[in-house]
Amino acid sequence: MTDQNAAPTNFIRQLIDRDLAEGRQRKVVTRFPPEPNGYLHIGHAKSICLNFGLAVDYQGECNLRFDDTNPEKESEEYVSAIQRDVSWLGFQWAGEVRYASGYFEQIHDCAVELINKGLAYVDELSAEQMREYRGTLKEPGKPSPFRDRSVAENLAMFAKMRAGDVDEGKAVLRAKIDMASPNINMRDPVLYRVRKVSHHQTGDKWCIYPMYDFTHPISDALEGITHSLCTLEFEAHRPLYDWVIEHCTLPAQPKQTEFARLNLNYTVTSKRKLKQLVDEGHVSGWDDPRMPTIAGLRRRGYTPASLRKFCDMVGVARADSIVDMGMLESAIRDDLNQNAPRAFCVLRPVKVVIENWDADKVEILNGPVHPQNEAMGTRPIPMTREVFIDREDFLEEADKKYKRLVLGDEVRLRYGYVIRANEVIRDASGEISEIRCSYDPDTLGKNPEGRKVRGVIHWVSASRHVACEVRLYDRLFTEANPDKTEEGKTFLDSINPKSLTVFADAVAEESLASAEVAQGFQFEREGYFAVDPDSSADRKVFNLTVGLKESF
Ligand code: ATP
Ligand code: MG
């Protein structure tokens, strides 16, 4: 059934293969059901790749459905950001975007059906009393005094709730299952609560909202979902999922299957914590390039292919584990190493004046766009009398091991000539403001006779370049597990104070003038970078995507 380019097999694919082989299903229909209460993160990417990937591989369908039952925490901003992220990852949902709120009428009908069957009741215990009555893991719960109300009374009370005649917190609708169940989720779970707030999709139409555990199985059944995949924390909710499917009249009988969530070290993957980072200003926004959000990773320079590759590498299992950030970084490094055009960018420019080069002479040199891939062509690199090199590529004195420019010695300007440093000029503060050099005209594409140059360095013309700001990033947290903190501390205490370093006066080669937002480059000897949307016509901003080599 699956083709050889498909992701490696896993227990979910095996389950689907059995369902198809034994005729339980004829077509695979999955869904990705985000709650629009924040931006998607790398963990969601795993769920997206799994659900949409299965639909692609089995020629089935995958729906995008907003699980929007908590109007207070949700917003249209999140709804659009989530759609953008799913599309950007390279997936297309079947038909229109769907909303659980689009099923509020049917979900309400299911509630009424359960009341009529004597399987649901309106409870007027306070939240605190309900907690007490629920019991504990060791002790069974006890029935609410409202548990045995008549069907007629329940219908009337539920209608009052819907009509807005019951205050928030004064009554809820509960399933009548088993107060002594060893599974606390089955001790008469709440199905509906009163919330007198507007909803981003349904406006003021409703003042009662269904709970996730009631909404989800009904939405799945209405959409004909065959395999409802969710993370392990829902395992104990599965009996409730099945109970709802069993007792409500629905067009299909979906099944829930759980898989392990993706955990990544040196970051947090909880929307609540990510929102806190944004709201408290620890980062510049949901798309701050240090964030593990899809929007942040996109801005950082990750490609959709690299994220899909990463999700394949991680695989799908039933056991929880923590994936090393290095794996994510190597997925994008492999992609960019193969595909990113090369360019020069000098982060800490210092001027080099080549005294034997005519003042107005410009020679256009050629550099390969990719040294291992000739098909990508060449790039023009203008050579002029004044060029910039990196301050860190020059020393007045150094031993032979130093492979860069040293006073009185030679180095090659990559794809250009060999230069010799003759003298330094200092500014009033004593800092080197200029290195006076000479060049050897006989060294383009060949080595000087009888002398050995120290090394090769990158450079940029001082008169023909693009001004830029370069933002270097390090991990957002210093702790591998920011959540596991000592008493009295939170994940915020392990934020890395040095996660961002800005080089505001960098210069990049002229060919980058036309680089577009999100385009990725390898800055030779520096790392992989992507154009940030903060760029303007005459000043580019680049984000470090990932270093050239693994740093940990
Ligand atoms: P968070 O804990 O960050 O708030 P969530 O599970 O509440 O995440 P939802 O919007 O409800 O977020 O998630 C949509 C889908 O993505 C769900 O099916 C959920 O199981 C899945 N998902 C969420 N986080 C992860 C993760 N870390 N790894 C894999 N799947 C995830
Ligand atoms: Mg959730």
Coordinates of C-alpha atoms and ligand atoms in Angstrom, one line a residue:
M1 CA 0.0 0.0 0.0
T2 CA 2.7 2.5 1.0
D3 CA 5.4 3.5 -1.5
Q4 CA 9.1 3.4 -0.8
N5 CA 9.5 7.1 -0.4
A6 CA 7.0 7.0 2.5
A7 CA 8.1 7.4 6.1
P8 CA 9.4 4.3 7.8
T9 CA 6.7 2.0 9.2
N10 CA 5.5 2.4 12.7
F11 CA 2.8 0.9 14.9
I12 CA 0.1 3.2 13.5
R13 CA 0.9 2.3 10.0
Q14 CA 0.7 -1.4 11.0
L15 CA -2.6 -0.8 12.6
I16 CA -3.9 1.0 9.5
D17 CA -2.6 -1.8 7.2
R18 CA -4.5 -4.3 9.3
D19 CA -7.7 -2.2 9.3
L20 CA -7.5 -2.0 5.5
A21 CA -6.5 -5.7 5.0
E22 CA -9.3 -6.9 7.2
G23 CA -11.9 -4.6 5.6
R24 CA -12.6 -2.5 8.7
Q25 CA -11.9 0.6 6.8
R26 CA -11.7 1.3 3.0
K27 CA -10.1 4.7 3.1
V28 CA -7.9 6.5 5.7
V29 CA -9.3 9.8 7.1
T30 CA -7.3 11.6 9.7
R31 CA -7.4 15.1 11.2
F32 CA -5.1 17.6 12.8
P33 CA -7.0 19.2 15.6
P34 CA -5.2 22.2 17.1
E35 CA -6.8 24.4 19.7
P36 CA -6.3 28.0 18.4
N37 CA -4.9 29.2 21.7
G38 CA -1.3 29.9 20.6
Y39 CA 1.1 29.3 17.7
L40 CA 2.1 25.8 16.6
H41 CA 5.4 24.4 17.9
I42 CA 7.8 21.7 16.8
G43 CA 5.7 19.1 18.6
H44 CA 2.7 20.0 16.5
A45 CA 4.9 19.6 13.4
K46 CA 5.2 15.9 14.4
S47 CA 1.5 15.5 14.7
I48 CA 1.0 17.4 11.4
C49 CA 3.5 15.2 9.6
L50 CA 2.0 12.1 11.0
N51 CA -1.7 12.9 10.2
F52 CA -1.1 14.6 6.8
G53 CA 1.7 12.2 5.9
L54 CA -0.6 9.2 6.5
A55 CA -3.3 10.7 4.3
V56 CA -0.8 11.3 1.5
D57 CA 0.7 7.8 1.7
Y58 CA -2.6 6.0 1.9
Q59 CA -4.3 8.3 -0.7
G60 CA -6.7 9.3 2.0
E61 CA -7.7 12.6 3.5
C62 CA -6.6 14.7 6.4
N63 CA -8.8 17.5 7.8
L64 CA -7.7 20.6 9.6
R65 CA -10.1 21.1 12.4
F66 CA -9.9 23.8 15.1
D67 CA -10.8 22.4 18.4
D68 CA -12.3 25.6 19.6
T69 CA -14.2 25.0 22.7
N70 CA -12.4 27.5 25.0
P71 CA -13.4 30.9 23.6
E72 CA -11.6 32.9 26.3
K73 CA -8.2 31.6 25.3
E74 CA -8.7 31.5 21.6
S75 CA -8.4 34.0 18.8
E76 CA -8.6 34.6 15.1
E77 CA -4.9 35.5 15.0
Y78 CA -4.1 32.0 16.1
V79 CA -6.5 30.5 13.6
S80 CA -4.8 32.2 10.7
A81 CA -1.2 31.6 12.0
I82 CA -2.0 27.9 12.3
Q83 CA -3.3 27.6 8.8
R84 CA -0.3 29.4 7.4
D85 CA 2.1 27.0 9.3
V86 CA 0.3 23.9 8.1
S87 CA 0.4 25.1 4.5
W88 CA 4.0 26.2 4.8
L89 CA 5.0 22.7 6.0
G90 CA 3.7 21.5 2.6
F91 CA 0.4 20.0 3.5
Q92 CA -3.1 20.6 2.1
W93 CA -6.2 19.8 4.2
A94 CA -9.2 18.2 2.7
G95 CA -12.0 20.6 1.8
E96 CA -12.6 23.7 3.9
V97 CA -11.0 24.4 7.3
R98 CA -13.3 22.9 9.9
Y99 CA -14.2 24.0 13.4
A100 CA -15.5 22.0 16.3
S101 CA -17.7 25.1 16.9
G102 CA -19.3 24.4 13.5
Y103 CA -20.7 21.3 15.2
F104 CA -22.1 23.0 18.3
E105 CA -25.7 22.3 17.2
Q106 CA -25.0 18.5 16.7
I107 CA -23.0 18.3 19.9
H108 CA -25.9 19.9 21.7
D109 CA -28.3 17.4 20.2
C110 CA -26.0 14.5 21.4
A111 CA -26.2 16.0 24.9
V112 CA -30.0 16.1 24.7
E113 CA -30.0 12.5 23.5
L114 CA -27.9 11.4 26.5
I115 CA -30.3 13.2 28.8
N116 CA -33.2 11.5 27.2
K117 CA -31.5 8.1 27.6
G118 CA -30.9 8.8 31.3
L119 CA -27.1 9.1 30.6
A120 CA -26.6 12.7 31.5
Y121 CA -27.7 15.1 34.2
V122 CA -27.4 18.7 35.2
D123 CA -25.4 19.0 38.4
E124 CA -25.6 22.1 40.6
L125 CA -22.7 21.2 43.0
S126 CA -20.1 24.0 43.2
A127 CA -16.7 23.3 41.6
E128 CA -15.2 22.7 45.0
Q129 CA -18.0 20.2 46.0
M130 CA -17.6 18.4 42.7
R131 CA -13.9 17.9 43.5
E132 CA -14.7 16.5 46.9
Y133 CA -17.4 14.1 45.5
R134 CA -15.1 12.9 42.8
G135 CA -12.9 10.9 45.2
T136 CA -9.2 10.2 44.6
L137 CA -7.1 7.6 42.9
K138 CA -7.4 5.4 46.0
E139 CA -11.0 6.2 47.0
P140 CA -14.1 5.9 44.9
G141 CA -16.2 9.0 44.3
K142 CA -19.8 9.5 45.6
P143 CA -22.9 10.4 43.7
S144 CA -24.0 14.0 43.5
P145 CA -27.4 14.7 45.1
F146 CA -28.5 15.9 41.7
R147 CA -27.5 12.6 40.0
D148 CA -31.0 11.1 40.0
R149 CA -33.0 14.0 38.7
S150 CA -35.7 13.1 36.3
V151 CA -35.2 13.3 32.5
A152 CA -37.8 16.1 32.3
E153 CA -36.1 18.2 35.0
N154 CA -32.7 17.7 33.3
L155 CA -34.1 18.7 30.0
A156 CA -35.6 21.8 31.5
M157 CA -32.4 22.7 33.4
F158 CA -30.2 22.2 30.3
A159 CA -32.5 24.4 28.3
K160 CA -32.2 27.1 30.9
M161 CA -28.4 26.8 30.8
R162 CA -28.6 27.2 27.0
A163 CA -31.0 30.2 27.2
G164 CA -28.5 32.1 29.4
D165 CA -30.7 31.8 32.5
V166 CA -28.0 30.1 34.6
D167 CA -25.0 31.9 35.9
E168 CA -21.4 30.7 35.2
G169 CA -20.3 28.1 37.7
K170 CA -23.9 27.4 38.9
A171 CA -24.6 24.3 36.9
V172 CA -22.9 21.9 34.5
L173 CA -24.1 18.9 32.4
R174 CA -22.4 15.7 33.4
A175 CA -22.4 12.2 31.9
K176 CA -23.9 9.6 34.1
I177 CA -21.3 6.8 34.0
D178 CA -19.7 5.5 37.2
M179 CA -18.6 7.4 40.3
A180 CA -16.6 4.4 41.5
S181 CA -14.7 3.8 38.2
P182 CA -10.9 3.3 38.8
N183 CA -10.5 5.8 35.9
I184 CA -11.3 9.2 37.3
N185 CA -12.2 10.4 33.7
M186 CA -15.2 8.1 33.9
R187 CA -16.6 9.5 37.2
D188 CA -19.4 11.4 35.6
P189 CA -17.2 13.8 33.5
V190 CA -18.5 17.3 32.7
L191 CA -19.9 17.5 29.2
Y192 CA -21.0 21.2 29.1
R193 CA -20.4 24.3 31.1
V194 CA -21.8 27.8 31.1
R195 CA -19.5 30.5 29.8
K196 CA -21.0 33.9 29.0
V197 CA -18.3 34.9 26.5
S198 CA -18.3 35.6 22.8
H199 CA -16.7 33.1 20.6
H200 CA -14.4 34.0 17.7
Q201 CA -16.5 31.8 15.3
T202 CA -20.0 31.7 16.7
G203 CA -20.2 35.1 18.3
D204 CA -22.8 35.3 21.0
K205 CA -24.9 32.5 19.8
W206 CA -23.9 30.2 22.6
C207 CA -23.4 30.6 26.3
I208 CA -22.8 26.9 27.0
Y209 CA -19.7 25.3 25.6
P210 CA -19.0 21.6 25.3
M211 CA -15.8 20.1 26.9
Y212 CA -13.0 18.7 24.8
D213 CA -13.7 15.1 25.8
F214 CA -17.2 15.4 24.6
T215 CA -16.5 17.5 21.5
H216 CA -13.7 15.5 20.1
P217 CA -15.3 12.1 19.5
I218 CA -18.5 13.7 18.1
S219 CA -16.5 15.9 15.7
D220 CA -14.4 12.9 14.6
A221 CA -17.5 10.9 13.9
L222 CA -19.2 13.7 12.0
E223 CA -16.2 14.0 9.8
G224 CA -15.9 10.3 9.2
I225 CA -12.4 10.2 10.7
T226 CA -11.2 6.6 10.7
H227 CA -8.1 7.0 12.8
S228 CA -8.1 9.7 15.5
L229 CA -4.5 10.1 16.6
C230 CA -3.5 11.9 19.7
T231 CA -0.8 12.1 22.3
L232 CA -0.3 9.7 25.1
E233 CA -1.8 11.9 27.8
F234 CA -5.2 11.1 26.3
E235 CA -4.9 7.4 26.8
A236 CA -6.9 7.5 30.0
H237 CA -9.6 9.5 28.2
R238 CA -10.1 6.8 25.5
P239 CA -12.8 4.9 27.5
L240 CA -14.7 8.2 27.6
Y241 CA -14.2 8.7 23.9
D242 CA -15.5 5.2 23.2
W243 CA -18.4 5.8 25.6
V244 CA -19.5 8.9 23.7
I245 CA -19.3 7.1 20.4
E246 CA -21.3 4.2 21.8
H247 CA -24.2 6.2 23.3
C248 CA -24.7 9.0 20.9
T249 CA -26.3 8.4 17.5
L250 CA -23.5 9.2 15.1
P251 CA -22.7 8.5 11.4
A252 CA -19.4 6.7 12.1
Q253 CA -17.4 5.0 14.8
P254 CA -13.9 6.4 14.8
K255 CA -11.1 4.9 17.0
Q256 CA -8.6 6.8 19.0
T257 CA -4.9 5.8 19.0
E258 CA -2.2 7.4 21.1
F259 CA 1.4 8.1 20.3
A260 CA 4.3 9.7 22.2
R261 CA 4.6 13.4 22.2
L262 CA 7.7 15.0 20.9
N263 CA 9.9 16.5 23.6
L264 CA 13.0 18.5 22.6
N265 CA 15.8 19.4 25.0
Y266 CA 17.0 23.0 25.6
T267 CA 13.5 24.3 24.9
V268 CA 9.9 24.1 26.1
T269 CA 7.0 22.8 24.0
S270 CA 3.9 23.9 25.8
K271 CA 1.8 26.6 24.3
R272 CA 1.2 28.0 27.8
K273 CA 4.9 28.5 28.5
L274 CA 5.6 29.8 25.0
K275 CA 2.8 32.3 25.5
Q276 CA 4.3 33.4 28.8
L277 CA 7.7 34.0 27.0
V278 CA 5.9 36.2 24.5
D279 CA 3.6 38.0 27.0
E280 CA 6.4 38.8 29.4
G281 CA 8.7 40.0 26.7
H282 CA 11.5 37.4 27.1
V283 CA 11.4 37.0 23.3
S284 CA 10.2 39.4 20.5
G285 CA 7.1 37.5 19.6
W286 CA 5.8 34.0 18.7
D287 CA 8.0 34.1 15.6
D288 CA 11.2 35.1 17.5
P289 CA 13.8 33.0 15.8
R290 CA 14.8 31.4 19.1
M291 CA 11.3 30.1 19.7
P292 CA 10.5 26.4 18.9
T293 CA 7.4 27.5 17.1
I294 CA 7.0 26.7 13.4
A295 CA 6.8 30.5 12.8
G296 CA 10.0 31.0 14.8
L297 CA 11.8 28.2 13.0
R298 CA 10.7 29.5 9.6
R299 CA 12.0 32.9 10.5
R300 CA 15.2 31.3 11.7
G301 CA 15.7 29.8 8.3
Y302 CA 14.4 26.3 8.7
T303 CA 12.9 24.9 5.5
P304 CA 9.7 22.8 5.4
A305 CA 11.7 19.9 4.0
S306 CA 14.1 20.0 7.0
L307 CA 11.2 19.9 9.5
R308 CA 9.5 17.0 7.7
K309 CA 12.9 15.2 7.6
F310 CA 13.3 15.8 11.3
C311 CA 9.9 14.4 12.0
D312 CA 10.7 11.3 10.0
M313 CA 13.9 10.9 11.9
V314 CA 12.1 11.1 15.2
G315 CA 9.6 8.5 14.2
V316 CA 6.4 7.5 15.9
A317 CA 6.5 5.4 19.0
R318 CA 4.4 4.7 22.0
A319 CA 7.1 5.5 24.6
D320 CA 7.9 9.0 25.6
S321 CA 11.4 10.2 25.0
I322 CA 13.4 13.4 24.7
V323 CA 14.9 14.2 21.4
D324 CA 18.2 16.1 21.2
M325 CA 18.1 19.6 19.8
G326 CA 21.2 18.5 17.8
M327 CA 19.0 16.3 15.7
L328 CA 16.8 19.2 14.6
E329 CA 19.9 21.3 13.9
S330 CA 21.5 18.5 11.8
A331 CA 18.3 18.2 9.8
I332 CA 18.5 21.8 8.6
R333 CA 22.3 21.8 8.3
D334 CA 22.2 18.8 5.9
D335 CA 19.6 20.5 3.9
L336 CA 21.4 23.8 3.7
N337 CA 24.8 22.3 3.2
Q338 CA 23.4 20.7 0.1
N339 CA 21.2 23.5 -1.2
A340 CA 22.2 26.9 0.2
P341 CA 24.1 29.3 -2.1
R342 CA 27.5 30.4 -0.6
A343 CA 28.3 34.1 0.1
F344 CA 30.7 36.3 1.9
C345 CA 29.6 38.3 4.9
V346 CA 32.0 40.1 7.2
L347 CA 30.6 40.4 10.7
R348 CA 33.2 42.6 12.4
P349 CA 34.6 44.6 9.5
V350 CA 38.0 46.3 9.5
K351 CA 39.2 48.2 6.4
V352 CA 42.1 46.9 4.3
V353 CA 43.6 49.4 1.8
I354 CA 45.5 47.8 -1.0
E355 CA 48.1 50.5 -1.9
N356 CA 49.2 49.1 -5.2
W357 CA 45.6 48.8 -6.6
D358 CA 44.4 51.8 -8.6
A359 CA 41.8 53.9 -6.8
D360 CA 39.0 53.4 -9.3
K361 CA 39.8 50.0 -10.6
V362 CA 37.1 47.4 -10.2
E363 CA 37.7 43.8 -11.2
I364 CA 34.9 41.4 -11.2
L365 CA 36.1 38.1 -9.8
N366 CA 34.0 34.9 -9.9
G367 CA 33.1 32.6 -7.0
P368 CA 31.2 29.4 -7.2
V369 CA 27.6 29.6 -5.8
H370 CA 28.2 26.1 -4.4
P371 CA 31.7 24.6 -4.6
Q372 CA 30.3 21.0 -4.7
N373 CA 27.7 21.8 -7.3
E374 CA 28.9 23.5 -10.5
A375 CA 25.3 23.5 -11.9
M376 CA 24.5 26.3 -9.4
G377 CA 26.8 28.6 -11.4
T378 CA 29.0 31.4 -10.3
R379 CA 28.6 34.7 -8.5
P380 CA 30.3 38.0 -9.3
I381 CA 32.5 39.4 -6.6
P382 CA 33.8 42.9 -7.2
M383 CA 37.4 43.6 -6.1
T384 CA 38.3 47.2 -5.3
R385 CA 41.2 49.1 -3.7
E386 CA 39.5 49.0 -0.3
V387 CA 38.0 45.9 1.1
F388 CA 36.7 44.7 4.5
I389 CA 38.0 41.7 6.3
D390 CA 36.9 40.4 9.8
R391 CA 38.8 41.9 12.7
E392 CA 39.2 38.4 14.0
D393 CA 41.2 37.5 10.8
F394 CA 44.1 39.8 11.6
L395 CA 46.8 39.9 14.2
E396 CA 49.9 42.1 14.3
E397 CA 51.9 39.2 15.5
A398 CA 51.2 35.5 15.5
D399 CA 53.0 32.1 15.3
K400 CA 52.9 29.9 12.3
K401 CA 49.7 28.1 13.4
Y402 CA 47.6 31.2 12.8
K403 CA 46.1 30.7 9.3
R404 CA 45.0 34.3 8.8
L405 CA 46.5 37.7 8.1
V406 CA 49.5 38.8 10.1
L407 CA 51.6 42.0 9.8
G408 CA 54.4 41.3 7.3
D409 CA 52.9 38.2 6.0
E410 CA 50.5 37.0 3.3
V411 CA 47.0 35.6 3.0
R412 CA 44.7 34.9 0.1
L413 CA 41.4 36.8 -0.3
R414 CA 39.1 33.9 -1.2
Y415 CA 38.5 33.7 -5.0
G416 CA 40.9 36.6 -5.4
Y417 CA 44.5 37.7 -4.9
V418 CA 47.2 37.1 -2.3
I419 CA 47.7 40.2 -0.1
R420 CA 50.5 41.2 2.3
A421 CA 49.9 43.3 5.4
N422 CA 52.4 46.1 5.6
E423 CA 51.2 48.6 8.3
V424 CA 48.4 49.3 10.6
I425 CA 46.7 52.7 11.2
R426 CA 45.0 53.4 14.5
D427 CA 42.2 55.8 15.4
A428 CA 42.3 58.2 18.4
S429 CA 41.2 55.4 20.8
G430 CA 44.0 53.2 19.7
E431 CA 41.9 50.7 17.8
I432 CA 43.0 49.5 14.4
S433 CA 41.1 51.5 11.8
E434 CA 42.9 50.4 8.6
I435 CA 45.3 47.7 7.5
R436 CA 47.6 48.9 4.7
C437 CA 48.4 46.1 2.3
S438 CA 49.8 45.3 -1.1
Y439 CA 48.6 42.6 -3.5
D440 CA 50.5 40.3 -5.8
P441 CA 48.9 40.6 -9.3
D442 CA 50.3 37.2 -10.3
T443 CA 48.3 35.2 -7.8
L444 CA 44.8 35.0 -9.2
G445 CA 44.0 31.3 -9.3
K446 CA 47.6 30.3 -8.7
N447 CA 50.0 30.1 -5.8
P448 CA 52.9 32.6 -5.5
E449 CA 56.3 31.2 -6.5
G450 CA 58.4 30.1 -3.7
R451 CA 56.3 31.4 -0.9
K452 CA 53.6 29.8 1.2
V453 CA 50.6 32.0 2.2
R454 CA 49.1 31.4 5.7
G455 CA 45.6 30.7 4.6
V456 CA 42.4 31.9 2.9
I457 CA 40.0 34.5 4.3
H458 CA 36.6 35.9 3.2
W459 CA 36.2 39.5 2.4
V460 CA 33.8 42.1 1.0
S461 CA 34.5 45.2 -1.2
A462 CA 34.3 48.4 0.9
S463 CA 32.7 50.4 -1.9
R464 CA 30.4 47.7 -3.4
H465 CA 28.6 45.7 -0.7
V466 CA 25.3 45.4 1.1
A467 CA 25.1 46.8 4.6
C468 CA 23.6 44.4 7.0
E469 CA 22.7 43.4 10.6
V470 CA 23.6 39.9 11.6
R471 CA 21.8 38.2 14.5
L472 CA 23.5 35.2 16.0
Y473 CA 21.4 32.9 18.2
D474 CA 22.2 30.4 20.8
R475 CA 19.8 28.1 22.6
L476 CA 17.1 29.9 24.5
F477 CA 17.7 27.9 27.6
T478 CA 20.9 26.9 29.4
E479 CA 19.3 23.7 30.9
A480 CA 18.7 20.6 28.9
N481 CA 15.4 20.3 30.7
P482 CA 14.2 23.8 31.5
D483 CA 11.0 22.4 33.1
K484 CA 12.9 20.4 35.8
T485 CA 13.9 23.2 38.1
E486 CA 14.9 23.5 41.7
E487 CA 12.4 24.6 44.4
G488 CA 11.2 28.1 44.0
K489 CA 12.5 28.4 40.4
T490 CA 10.7 28.2 37.1
F491 CA 11.6 27.5 33.5
L492 CA 12.2 31.3 33.2
D493 CA 15.2 31.1 35.5
S494 CA 17.1 29.0 32.9
I495 CA 16.6 31.4 30.0
N496 CA 20.0 31.9 28.4
P497 CA 21.0 35.6 28.8
K498 CA 23.3 35.2 25.8
S499 CA 20.9 33.7 23.4
L500 CA 21.1 36.7 21.0
T501 CA 24.2 38.6 19.8
V502 CA 23.7 41.4 17.2
F503 CA 26.4 42.5 14.8
A504 CA 24.8 45.8 13.6
D505 CA 27.6 46.9 11.2
A506 CA 28.2 43.8 9.2
V507 CA 28.8 43.9 5.4
A508 CA 27.8 41.2 2.9
E509 CA 28.8 40.7 -0.7
E510 CA 27.0 42.8 -3.4
S511 CA 25.2 39.8 -4.9
L512 CA 23.0 39.6 -1.7
A513 CA 21.3 42.9 -2.6
S514 CA 18.6 40.9 -4.3
A515 CA 18.2 38.2 -1.6
E516 CA 14.6 37.8 -0.6
V517 CA 13.1 37.3 2.9
A518 CA 13.5 33.7 4.1
Q519 CA 16.2 32.9 1.5
G520 CA 19.0 30.9 3.1
F521 CA 22.8 31.2 2.5
Q522 CA 26.0 29.7 3.8
F523 CA 28.2 32.6 4.9
E524 CA 31.5 31.0 4.3
R525 CA 33.4 30.3 7.5
E526 CA 30.5 31.6 9.6
G527 CA 27.4 29.5 9.3
Y528 CA 24.0 29.3 7.6
F529 CA 21.9 32.4 7.6
A530 CA 18.5 33.4 6.4
V531 CA 17.1 36.9 5.4
D532 CA 14.8 38.3 8.1
P533 CA 11.6 40.2 7.4
D534 CA 13.1 43.2 9.3
S535 CA 15.3 43.8 6.2
S536 CA 14.8 47.0 4.3
A537 CA 15.8 48.0 0.7
D538 CA 19.3 49.2 1.7
R539 CA 19.9 47.1 4.8
K540 CA 19.5 43.4 5.1
V541 CA 19.0 41.6 8.4
F542 CA 20.3 38.0 8.6
N543 CA 19.5 35.3 11.2
L544 CA 21.9 32.6 12.1
T545 CA 20.0 29.4 11.2
V546 CA 22.6 27.0 12.4
G547 CA 26.4 26.8 12.7
L548 CA 28.6 25.1 10.1
K549 CA 29.4 22.3 12.5
E550 CA 27.7 20.7 15.5
S551 CA 28.7 22.9 18.5
F552 CA 27.8 20.6 21.4
Ligands
ATP1 P1 0.3 22.3 24.3 O1 0.6 21.2 25.4 O2 1.5 22.9 23.7 O3 -0.7 23.3 24.7 P2 -1.8 20.8 23.0 O4 -1.7 19.4 23.0 O5 -2.7 21.4 24.0 O6 -0.3 21.4 23.1 P3 -3.3 21.2 20.7 O7 -3.6 22.4 19.9 O8 -4.5 20.6 21.5 O9 -2.1 21.5 21.7 O10 -2.7 20.0 19.8 C1 -3.1 19.7 18.5 C2 -2.6 18.3 18.2 O11 -1.1 18.3 18.3 C3 -3.1 17.3 19.2 O12 -3.5 16.2 18.5 C4 -1.9 17.0 20.1 O13 -1.9 15.7 20.6 C5 -0.7 17.3 19.1 N1 0.5 17.7 19.9 C6 0.6 18.7 20.7 N2 1.8 18.7 21.2 C7 2.5 17.7 20.7 C8 3.9 17.2 20.8 N3 4.7 17.8 21.6 N4 4.2 16.1 20.1 C9 3.3 15.5 19.3 N5 2.1 16.0 19.1 C10 1.7 17.0 19.8
MG2 MG -4.8 20.5 23.8

